[in-house]
Protein backbone atom coordinates (compact mmCIF):
# COMPACT_ATOMS: atom_id res chain seq x y z
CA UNK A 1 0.00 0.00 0.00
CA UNK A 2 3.16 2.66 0.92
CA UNK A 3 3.85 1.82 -2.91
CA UNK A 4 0.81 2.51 -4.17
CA UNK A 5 0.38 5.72 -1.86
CA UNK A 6 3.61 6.97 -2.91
CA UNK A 7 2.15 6.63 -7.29
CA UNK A 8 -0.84 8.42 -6.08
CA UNK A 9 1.34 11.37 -4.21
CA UNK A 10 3.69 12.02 -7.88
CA UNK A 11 0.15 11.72 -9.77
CA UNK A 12 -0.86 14.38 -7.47
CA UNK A 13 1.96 16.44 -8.01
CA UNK A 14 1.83 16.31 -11.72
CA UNK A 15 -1.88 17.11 -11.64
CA UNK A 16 -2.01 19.90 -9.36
CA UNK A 17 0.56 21.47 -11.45
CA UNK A 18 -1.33 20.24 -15.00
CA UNK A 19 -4.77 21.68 -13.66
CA UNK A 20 -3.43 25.44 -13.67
CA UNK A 21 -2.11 24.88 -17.13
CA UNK A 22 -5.22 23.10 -18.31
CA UNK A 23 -7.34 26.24 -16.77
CA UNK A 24 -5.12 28.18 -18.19
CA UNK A 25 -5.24 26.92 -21.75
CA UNK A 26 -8.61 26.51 -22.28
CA UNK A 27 -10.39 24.83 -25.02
CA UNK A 28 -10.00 21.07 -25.36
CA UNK A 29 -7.36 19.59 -27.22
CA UNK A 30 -9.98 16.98 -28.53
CA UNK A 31 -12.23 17.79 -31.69
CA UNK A 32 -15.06 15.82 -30.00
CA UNK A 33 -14.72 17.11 -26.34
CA UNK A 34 -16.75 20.55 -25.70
CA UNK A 35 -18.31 22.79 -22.60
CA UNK A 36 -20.46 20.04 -21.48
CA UNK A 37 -17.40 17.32 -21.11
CA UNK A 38 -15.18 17.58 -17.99
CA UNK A 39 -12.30 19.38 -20.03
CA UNK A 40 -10.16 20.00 -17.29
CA UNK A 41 -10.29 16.28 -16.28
CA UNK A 42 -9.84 15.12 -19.76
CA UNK A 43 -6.79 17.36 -19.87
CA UNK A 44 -5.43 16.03 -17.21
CA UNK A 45 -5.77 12.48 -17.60
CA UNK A 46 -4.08 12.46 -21.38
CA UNK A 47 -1.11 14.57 -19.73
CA UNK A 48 -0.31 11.94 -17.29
CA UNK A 49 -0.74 9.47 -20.14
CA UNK A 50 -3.93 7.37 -17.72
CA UNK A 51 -6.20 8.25 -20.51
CA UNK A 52 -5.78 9.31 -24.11
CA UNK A 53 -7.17 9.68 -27.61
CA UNK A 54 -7.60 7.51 -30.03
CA UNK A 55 -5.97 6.69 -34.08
CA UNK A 56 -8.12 9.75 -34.84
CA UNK A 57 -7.49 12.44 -32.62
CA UNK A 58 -10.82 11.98 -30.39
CA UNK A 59 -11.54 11.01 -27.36
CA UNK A 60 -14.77 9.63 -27.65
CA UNK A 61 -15.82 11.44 -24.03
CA UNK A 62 -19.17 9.54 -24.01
CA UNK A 63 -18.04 6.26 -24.98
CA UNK A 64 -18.79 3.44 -21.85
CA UNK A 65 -15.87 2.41 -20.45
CA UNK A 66 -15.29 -1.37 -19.41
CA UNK A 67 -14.13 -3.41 -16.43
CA UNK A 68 -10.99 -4.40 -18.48
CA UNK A 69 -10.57 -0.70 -19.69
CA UNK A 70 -10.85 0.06 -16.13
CA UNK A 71 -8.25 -2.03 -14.66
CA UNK A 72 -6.24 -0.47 -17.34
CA UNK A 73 -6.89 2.95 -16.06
CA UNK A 74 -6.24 2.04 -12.42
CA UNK A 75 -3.12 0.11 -13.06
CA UNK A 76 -1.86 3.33 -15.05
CA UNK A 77 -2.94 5.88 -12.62
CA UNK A 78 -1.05 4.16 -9.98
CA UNK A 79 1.61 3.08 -11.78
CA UNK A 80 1.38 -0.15 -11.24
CA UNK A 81 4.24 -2.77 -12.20
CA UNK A 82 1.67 -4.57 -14.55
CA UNK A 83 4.78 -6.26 -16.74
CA UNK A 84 6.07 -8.33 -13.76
CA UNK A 85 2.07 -9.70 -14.47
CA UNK A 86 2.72 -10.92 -17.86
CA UNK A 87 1.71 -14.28 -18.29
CA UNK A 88 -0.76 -13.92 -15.21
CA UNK A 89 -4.43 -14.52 -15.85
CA UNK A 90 -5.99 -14.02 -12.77
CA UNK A 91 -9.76 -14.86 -13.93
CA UNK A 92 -11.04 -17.03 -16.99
CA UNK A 93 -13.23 -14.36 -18.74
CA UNK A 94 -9.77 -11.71 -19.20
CA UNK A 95 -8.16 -11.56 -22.31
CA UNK A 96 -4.88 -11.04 -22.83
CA UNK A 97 -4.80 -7.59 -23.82
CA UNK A 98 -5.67 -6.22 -20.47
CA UNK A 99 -4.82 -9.51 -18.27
CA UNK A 100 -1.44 -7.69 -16.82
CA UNK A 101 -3.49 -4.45 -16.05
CA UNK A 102 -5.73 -6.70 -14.27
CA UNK A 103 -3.89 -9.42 -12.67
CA UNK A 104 -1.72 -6.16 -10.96
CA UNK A 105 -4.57 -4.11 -9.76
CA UNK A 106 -6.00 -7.64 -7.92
CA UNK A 107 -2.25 -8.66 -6.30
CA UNK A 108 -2.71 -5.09 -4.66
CA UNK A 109 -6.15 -4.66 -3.96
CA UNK A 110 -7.81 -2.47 -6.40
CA UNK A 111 -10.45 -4.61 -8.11
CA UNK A 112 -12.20 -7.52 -7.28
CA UNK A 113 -14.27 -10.38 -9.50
CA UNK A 114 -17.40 -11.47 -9.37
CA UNK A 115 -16.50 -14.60 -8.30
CA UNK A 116 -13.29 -16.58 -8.49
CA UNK A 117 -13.00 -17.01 -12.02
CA UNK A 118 -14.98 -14.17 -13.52
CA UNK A 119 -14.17 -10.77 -13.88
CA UNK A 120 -16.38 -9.58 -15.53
CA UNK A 121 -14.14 -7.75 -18.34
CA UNK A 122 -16.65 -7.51 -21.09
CA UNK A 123 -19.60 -5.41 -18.54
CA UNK A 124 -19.49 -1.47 -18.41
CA UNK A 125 -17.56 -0.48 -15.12
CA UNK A 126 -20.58 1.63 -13.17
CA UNK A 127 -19.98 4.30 -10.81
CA UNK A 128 -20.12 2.35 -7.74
CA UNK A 129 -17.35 -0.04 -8.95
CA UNK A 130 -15.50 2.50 -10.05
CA UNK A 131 -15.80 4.58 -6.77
CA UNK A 132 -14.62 1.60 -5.02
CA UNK A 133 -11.69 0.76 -6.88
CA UNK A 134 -10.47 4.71 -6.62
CA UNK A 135 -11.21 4.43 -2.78
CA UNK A 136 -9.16 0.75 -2.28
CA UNK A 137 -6.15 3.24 -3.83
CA UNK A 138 -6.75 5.84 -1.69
CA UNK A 139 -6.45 3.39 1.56
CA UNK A 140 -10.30 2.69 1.99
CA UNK A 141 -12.16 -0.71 2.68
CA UNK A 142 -9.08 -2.21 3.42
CA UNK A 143 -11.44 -4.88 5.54
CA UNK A 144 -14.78 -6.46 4.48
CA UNK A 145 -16.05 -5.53 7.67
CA UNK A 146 -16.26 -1.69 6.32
CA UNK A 147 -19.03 -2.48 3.61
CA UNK A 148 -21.03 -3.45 7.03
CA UNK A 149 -23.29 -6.15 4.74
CA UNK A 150 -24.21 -3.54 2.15
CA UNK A 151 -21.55 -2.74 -0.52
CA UNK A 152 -23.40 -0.48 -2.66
CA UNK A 153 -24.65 2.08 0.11
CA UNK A 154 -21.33 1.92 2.15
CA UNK A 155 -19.35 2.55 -1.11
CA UNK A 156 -21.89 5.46 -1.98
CA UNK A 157 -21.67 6.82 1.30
CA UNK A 158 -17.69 6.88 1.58
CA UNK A 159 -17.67 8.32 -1.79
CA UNK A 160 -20.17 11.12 -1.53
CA UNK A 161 -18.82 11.85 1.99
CA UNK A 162 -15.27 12.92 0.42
CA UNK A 163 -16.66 14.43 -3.13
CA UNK A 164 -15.50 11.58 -5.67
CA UNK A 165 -18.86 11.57 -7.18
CA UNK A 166 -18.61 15.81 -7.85
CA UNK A 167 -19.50 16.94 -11.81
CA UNK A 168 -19.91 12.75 -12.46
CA UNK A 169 -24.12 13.23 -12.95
CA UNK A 170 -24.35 9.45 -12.51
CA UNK A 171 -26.56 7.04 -10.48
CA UNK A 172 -24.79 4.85 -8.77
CA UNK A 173 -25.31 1.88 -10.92
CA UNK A 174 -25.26 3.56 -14.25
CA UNK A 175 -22.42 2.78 -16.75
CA UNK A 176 -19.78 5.55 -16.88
CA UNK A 177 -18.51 6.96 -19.64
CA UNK A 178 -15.10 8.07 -20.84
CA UNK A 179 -15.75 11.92 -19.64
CA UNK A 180 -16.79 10.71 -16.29
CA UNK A 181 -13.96 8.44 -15.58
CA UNK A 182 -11.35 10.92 -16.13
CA UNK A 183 -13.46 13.26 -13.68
CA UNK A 184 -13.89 10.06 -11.30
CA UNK A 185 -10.17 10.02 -11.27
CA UNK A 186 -9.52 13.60 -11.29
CA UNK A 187 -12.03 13.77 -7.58
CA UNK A 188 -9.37 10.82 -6.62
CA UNK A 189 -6.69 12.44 -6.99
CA UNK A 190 -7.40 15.51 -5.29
CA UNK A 191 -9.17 13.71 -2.47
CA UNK A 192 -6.92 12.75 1.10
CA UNK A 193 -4.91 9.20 0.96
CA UNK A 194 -5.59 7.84 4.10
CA UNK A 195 -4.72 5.26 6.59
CA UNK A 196 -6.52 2.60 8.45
CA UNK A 197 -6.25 3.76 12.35
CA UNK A 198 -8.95 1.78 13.60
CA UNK A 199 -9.18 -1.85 15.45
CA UNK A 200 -9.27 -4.57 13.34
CA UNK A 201 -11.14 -7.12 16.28
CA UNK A 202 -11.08 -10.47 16.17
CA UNK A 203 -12.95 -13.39 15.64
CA UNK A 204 -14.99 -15.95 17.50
CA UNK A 205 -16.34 -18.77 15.75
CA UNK A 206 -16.03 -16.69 12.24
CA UNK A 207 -17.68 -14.24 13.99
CA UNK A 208 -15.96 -10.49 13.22
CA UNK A 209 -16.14 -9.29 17.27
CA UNK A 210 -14.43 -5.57 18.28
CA UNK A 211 -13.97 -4.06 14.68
CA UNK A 212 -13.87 -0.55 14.39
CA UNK A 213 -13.98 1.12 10.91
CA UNK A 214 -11.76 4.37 10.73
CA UNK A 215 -9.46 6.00 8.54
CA UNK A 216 -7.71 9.11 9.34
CA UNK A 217 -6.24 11.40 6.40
CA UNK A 218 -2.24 11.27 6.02
C-alpha cells in the first residue's frame, strides 16, 4: 500500500501542477470534447498518459468504459508494475490484452471479480465499482467488515462523503462513460490518501467481534 500511496502522491503532483495549465489553456485539445465534457479532467488524464485519444485524434468522451478498460486505467494511474504480471491470468473471462493491467490491480487490492474465475471484463464499469476501486487506492475498505453487509450504500456513502462523485451526474449503478472516468479520477486524486487507524477485532467462531472502521487522512 506505501507503494501505491507513494504513485498516487507524484500523480498528485503532476496534476495539481497540470490543472493550472489546463485552466489556463482553455479549449480542449480533442475535436469531439466541448463545454459540457469535464475538459479540465480530460486534460489532465491524457497529460499523465492514464487516458488518451484515439488513431483519430478523439476522445470519444461519451463512450462506456469497461471493467478491463478500467483495470487499465487504475493500473496506469497508480503506476502499477503490470509487466512483472505478464503471463498472469488471474480470472477465466480476461483476455490477454488487459490480463497484466488486471492481474496487478487484484495482487494489490484495487479490483475484485465477481466470483473466483470471472471478472467480468466484457460489462461497463458503473460508478459504484469505479468509486470503489479509486477508494481501495486511496487506503479505503481495506477490511470487508467496512461495507457493514451492504456494498453499494457503504461505497456510496464513503464516496459522496469525500466528493468523488462531484460533476460525475451518474446514479450509482449507471455505466460511466469516458468523460466521467477521467473526472472520477480527477475527484481521486485531489481527495486525502488515508490510513486505516482503527481496530481490526477479532474473531470468534467466524464471527468479526471488536472491529472498528476508521481511517484518518495522512
Amino acid at each position: 500500500m506505501r507503494n501505491l500511496k507513494r504513485a498516487l502522491s507524484l500523480t498528485l503532483a503532476s496534476v495539481m501542477l497540470l490543472g493550472m495549465m489546463v485552466v489556463g489553456a482553455g479549449a480542449a485539445s480533442y475535436p469531439d470534447v466541448d463545454e459540457s465534457n469535464n475538459i479540465e479532467a480530460i486534460e489532465v488524464l491524457q497529460a499523465v498518459k492514464v487516458m488518451e485519444g484515439d488513431n483519430a485524434g478523439n476522445f470519444d468522451p461519451d463512450r462506456p468504459v469497461s471493467r478491463a478498460e478500467m483495470a487499465v486505467i487504475m493500473a496506469l494511474l497508480l503506476n502499477l508494475d503490470y509487466d512483472y504480471y505478464r503471463g498472469t491470468k488471474t480470472f477465466n473471462d480476461v483476455p490477454n490484452w488487459c490480463a497484466p493491467y488486471v492481474a496487478a490491480c487484484y495482487a494489490n487490492g484495487i479490483i475484485s471479480g465477481y466470483n473466483a474465475t470471472t471478472y467480468g471484463s466484457a460489462d461497463t464499469v458503473n460508478a459504484v465499482q469505479a468509486a470503489s476501486m479509486m477508494m481501495r487506492a486511496l487506503g479505503y475498505f481495506k477490511f470487508s467488515s467496512d461495507y457493514e453487509g451492504d456494498f453499494v450504500l457503504s461505497t456510496v456513502k464513503q464516496a459522496s462523503k469525500i466528493e468523488l462523485f462531484k460533476g460525475i451526474n451518474a446514479n450509482s449503478m449507471d455505466p460511466l462513460t469516458r468523460n466521467q472516468v477521467a473526472q472520477l479520477a480527477l475527484n481521486a486524486l485531489r481527495s486525502d490518501m488515508v490510513d486505516f487507524t482503527g481496530d481490526v477485532g477479532f474473531e470468534v467462531n467466524g464471527v468479526k467481534v471488536g472491529y472498528r472502521a476508521e481511517y484518518t487522512p495522512r
